[in-house]
């Protein structure tokens, strides 16, 4: 299904995007600094809340920190890969800059998805790993099965997130400017920083299926805490596969409608 | 190499009344208009041919080129390039073509051009050894040795176009679509680009389809011409044939002012004497001219290309 995928191409793209990011020293340093601050900003509200209560809907501070840790990892994925790449599609459609991408004998989806990397995301990645490790250190080591389940759910969540973003972005092939949809998606995803059980039933379902941000934050944390079993795996995999297949179909249809721009 | 039959492309364009009120109205009810950019276009191009694609702005040249390179889906009609249907965008097809757009750039703006070449090498899966020899060859032909390691944003327009051409050719494509490759370049750089395209075509036998606004590009590069206006093909043939058909007269220019020539129909223009006669009568007039003034220096001109093309458009629209 994915034609023309070659590891060599992915590596060459990665190299170029890192070289580009590092071309301007000041901007690179500033980005790294901002990334550090925003990683801190994700965890801060949690401490404010737990300064007043010791438990929130069955979650202690350490357990809720686990959710935050996964949310940071998810943010790193979105800020580092999804936003810069899929966001560039919107500009590319408007300016016709996709022309030179679409004539390459490489799968268009691959090119559109991995041609940029934002180094700023490194902080959220590091912060996420530290937060997960620290809270696990205080909560006790999870079983191998729990780690496998958490990783699987997290992976499915990332795949589903990517699919959802791609579908939303693809609407720009018809409507050209869809920046608002992007911001909406970002804002709603923010709900994932809190354990999903603090929300009402409707929102919980929405955060698991429509905008599957709970799949990348709360569920992996619940798996590590031993609150989930493998019965969820089927649903998570199905969600991920459905999102990936649907987004691929939408992209292929969208490319047919690409109208380029001027000469 | 290229077959086009009944090619048509229709765009659906939103129509918006002018002003703020119009913009507000169109937020709620949008009107669309269908624009036929290309209508029922048919032609075929043999391997190794160099063909010029000519037409005024908005004639449908770029749209056609983008359909031929698989970027745009045709609304109807049949297309075949190098044995493939372009819009399927099969890797085997994309390997064989290249597209250079004078108004857009594929080079990575912030990095030296060399990085763009290397990225293209990876994307087209070119072996390193073959890549190096192709690159050396292209760099030598374009005299671009000094340009490869400068960030692209520091190159002049002409230097950038040289690098654009290299980036477009590192995979040795069989079909070159060049959309106004000389636009904005100074005269010397235009000549260099023209020479390069001609030399590349001679050495690789690649097929070239070129659009340009500069008649000199067409005159120097493409023995065959396709003229398109309002999406419709107006002419397909050689430049000479076109001149004969559309501009059947010759201009006989005497390099000095001799009043006695007025009797033969010569008139004074800018310190020279010029007579315009039907091509068939040109020889007779020259005979009479030489009888009257045996030592006179003179030349025979066909009307300038711009004038000939303008007549084609005028005829088509009449």
PDB file of C-alpha atoms in Angstrom, chain A residues 3-4 6 8-9 12-13 15-16 19-20 23-24 95-96 98-100 102-106 108 111 255-256 258-263, chain B residues 62 66 69 71-73 88-91 94-95 99-101 103-106 108 110-111 115 119-125 153 164 179:
ATOM      1  CA  UNK A   3       4.776   2.678  -2.389  1.00  0.00           C
ATOM      2  CA  UNK A   4       8.284   3.943  -2.661  1.00  0.00           C
ATOM      3  CA  UNK A   6      12.829   3.691   1.661  1.00  0.00           C
ATOM      4  CA  UNK A   8      17.347   6.051   3.069  1.00  0.00           C
ATOM      5  CA  UNK A   9      14.768   8.691   2.181  1.00  0.00           C
ATOM      6  CA  UNK A  12      17.895  12.009   4.312  1.00  0.00           C
ATOM      7  CA  UNK A  13      14.771  14.002   5.204  1.00  0.00           C
ATOM      8  CA  UNK A  15      19.128  15.055   8.215  1.00  0.00           C
ATOM      9  CA  UNK A  16      17.942  17.999   6.155  1.00  0.00           C
ATOM     10  CA  UNK A  19      20.386  20.930   9.414  1.00  0.00           C
ATOM     11  CA  UNK A  20      17.697  23.516   8.681  1.00  0.00           C
ATOM     12  CA  UNK A  23      21.036  26.853  10.576  1.00  0.00           C
ATOM     13  CA  UNK A  24      19.996  29.794  12.749  1.00  0.00           C
ATOM     14  CA  UNK A  95       1.073  28.515  -2.022  1.00  0.00           C
ATOM     15  CA  UNK A  96       1.392  25.569  -4.389  1.00  0.00           C
ATOM     16  CA  UNK A  98       3.552  20.923  -2.702  1.00  0.00           C
ATOM     17  CA  UNK A  99       4.337  20.776  -6.426  1.00  0.00           C
ATOM     18  CA  UNK A 100       7.941  19.778  -5.910  1.00  0.00           C
ATOM     19  CA  UNK A 102       4.399  15.449  -5.351  1.00  0.00           C
ATOM     20  CA  UNK A 103       6.691  14.824  -8.325  1.00  0.00           C
ATOM     21  CA  UNK A 104       9.078  12.694  -6.266  1.00  0.00           C
ATOM     22  CA  UNK A 105       9.013   8.930  -6.752  1.00  0.00           C
ATOM     23  CA  UNK A 106       8.504   8.535  -3.014  1.00  0.00           C
ATOM     24  CA  UNK A 108       3.504  11.268  -0.853  1.00  0.00           C
ATOM     25  CA  UNK A 111       7.166  12.867   2.361  1.00  0.00           C
ATOM     26  CA  UNK A 255      -4.322  14.755  -3.674  1.00  0.00           C
ATOM     27  CA  UNK A 256      -6.679  14.275  -6.607  1.00  0.00           C
ATOM     28  CA  UNK A 258      -4.852  19.377  -5.422  1.00  0.00           C
ATOM     29  CA  UNK A 259      -5.152  22.401  -7.636  1.00  0.00           C
ATOM     30  CA  UNK A 260      -1.604  23.731  -7.231  1.00  0.00           C
ATOM     31  CA  UNK A 261      -1.401  27.523  -7.345  1.00  0.00           C
ATOM     32  CA  UNK A 262      -0.624  29.923 -10.165  1.00  0.00           C
ATOM     33  CA  UNK A 263       2.555  29.425 -12.149  1.00  0.00           C
TER      34      UNK A 263
ATOM     35  CA  UNK B  62       1.299  25.646 -16.920  1.00  0.00           C
ATOM     36  CA  UNK B  66       1.230  20.157 -14.428  1.00  0.00           C
ATOM     37  CA  UNK B  69       3.825  15.772 -14.764  1.00  0.00           C
ATOM     38  CA  UNK B  71       0.415  17.080 -10.347  1.00  0.00           C
ATOM     39  CA  UNK B  72      -3.090  17.848 -11.538  1.00  0.00           C
ATOM     40  CA  UNK B  73      -5.880  15.473 -12.425  1.00  0.00           C
ATOM     41  CA  UNK B  88      -1.402   7.777 -11.221  1.00  0.00           C
ATOM     42  CA  UNK B  89       1.967   9.160 -10.118  1.00  0.00           C
ATOM     43  CA  UNK B  90       3.638   5.768 -10.255  1.00  0.00           C
ATOM     44  CA  UNK B  91       7.233   5.899  -8.966  1.00  0.00           C
ATOM     45  CA  UNK B  94       8.125  10.025 -11.659  1.00  0.00           C
ATOM     46  CA  UNK B  95      11.651   8.582 -11.992  1.00  0.00           C
ATOM     47  CA  UNK B  99       9.733  19.663 -13.722  1.00  0.00           C
ATOM     48  CA  UNK B 100      11.478  23.010 -13.435  1.00  0.00           C
ATOM     49  CA  UNK B 101       9.347  26.016 -12.608  1.00  0.00           C
ATOM     50  CA  UNK B 103       8.759  30.976 -10.477  1.00  0.00           C
ATOM     51  CA  UNK B 104       9.022  28.338  -7.771  1.00  0.00           C
ATOM     52  CA  UNK B 105      11.938  26.678  -6.138  1.00  0.00           C
ATOM     53  CA  UNK B 106      12.739  23.225  -4.964  1.00  0.00           C
ATOM     54  CA  UNK B 108      16.177  24.166   0.429  1.00  0.00           C
ATOM     55  CA  UNK B 110      18.532  27.906   4.214  1.00  0.00           C
ATOM     56  CA  UNK B 111      21.019  25.221   3.206  1.00  0.00           C
ATOM     57  CA  UNK B 115      22.207  19.401   0.460  1.00  0.00           C
ATOM     58  CA  UNK B 119      18.273  14.826  -0.765  1.00  0.00           C
ATOM     59  CA  UNK B 120      17.127  14.355  -4.361  1.00  0.00           C
ATOM     60  CA  UNK B 121      19.746  11.638  -4.808  1.00  0.00           C
ATOM     61  CA  UNK B 122      18.205   9.735  -1.900  1.00  0.00           C
ATOM     62  CA  UNK B 123      14.642  10.311  -3.085  1.00  0.00           C
ATOM     63  CA  UNK B 124      15.381   9.109  -6.609  1.00  0.00           C
ATOM     64  CA  UNK B 125      17.513   6.236  -5.318  1.00  0.00           C
ATOM     65  CA  UNK B 153      19.387  32.294   0.068  1.00  0.00           C
ATOM     66  CA  UNK B 164      17.560  24.431  -9.713  1.00  0.00           C
ATOM     67  CA  UNK B 179       8.083  26.102 -17.172  1.00  0.00           C
TER      68      UNK B 179
END
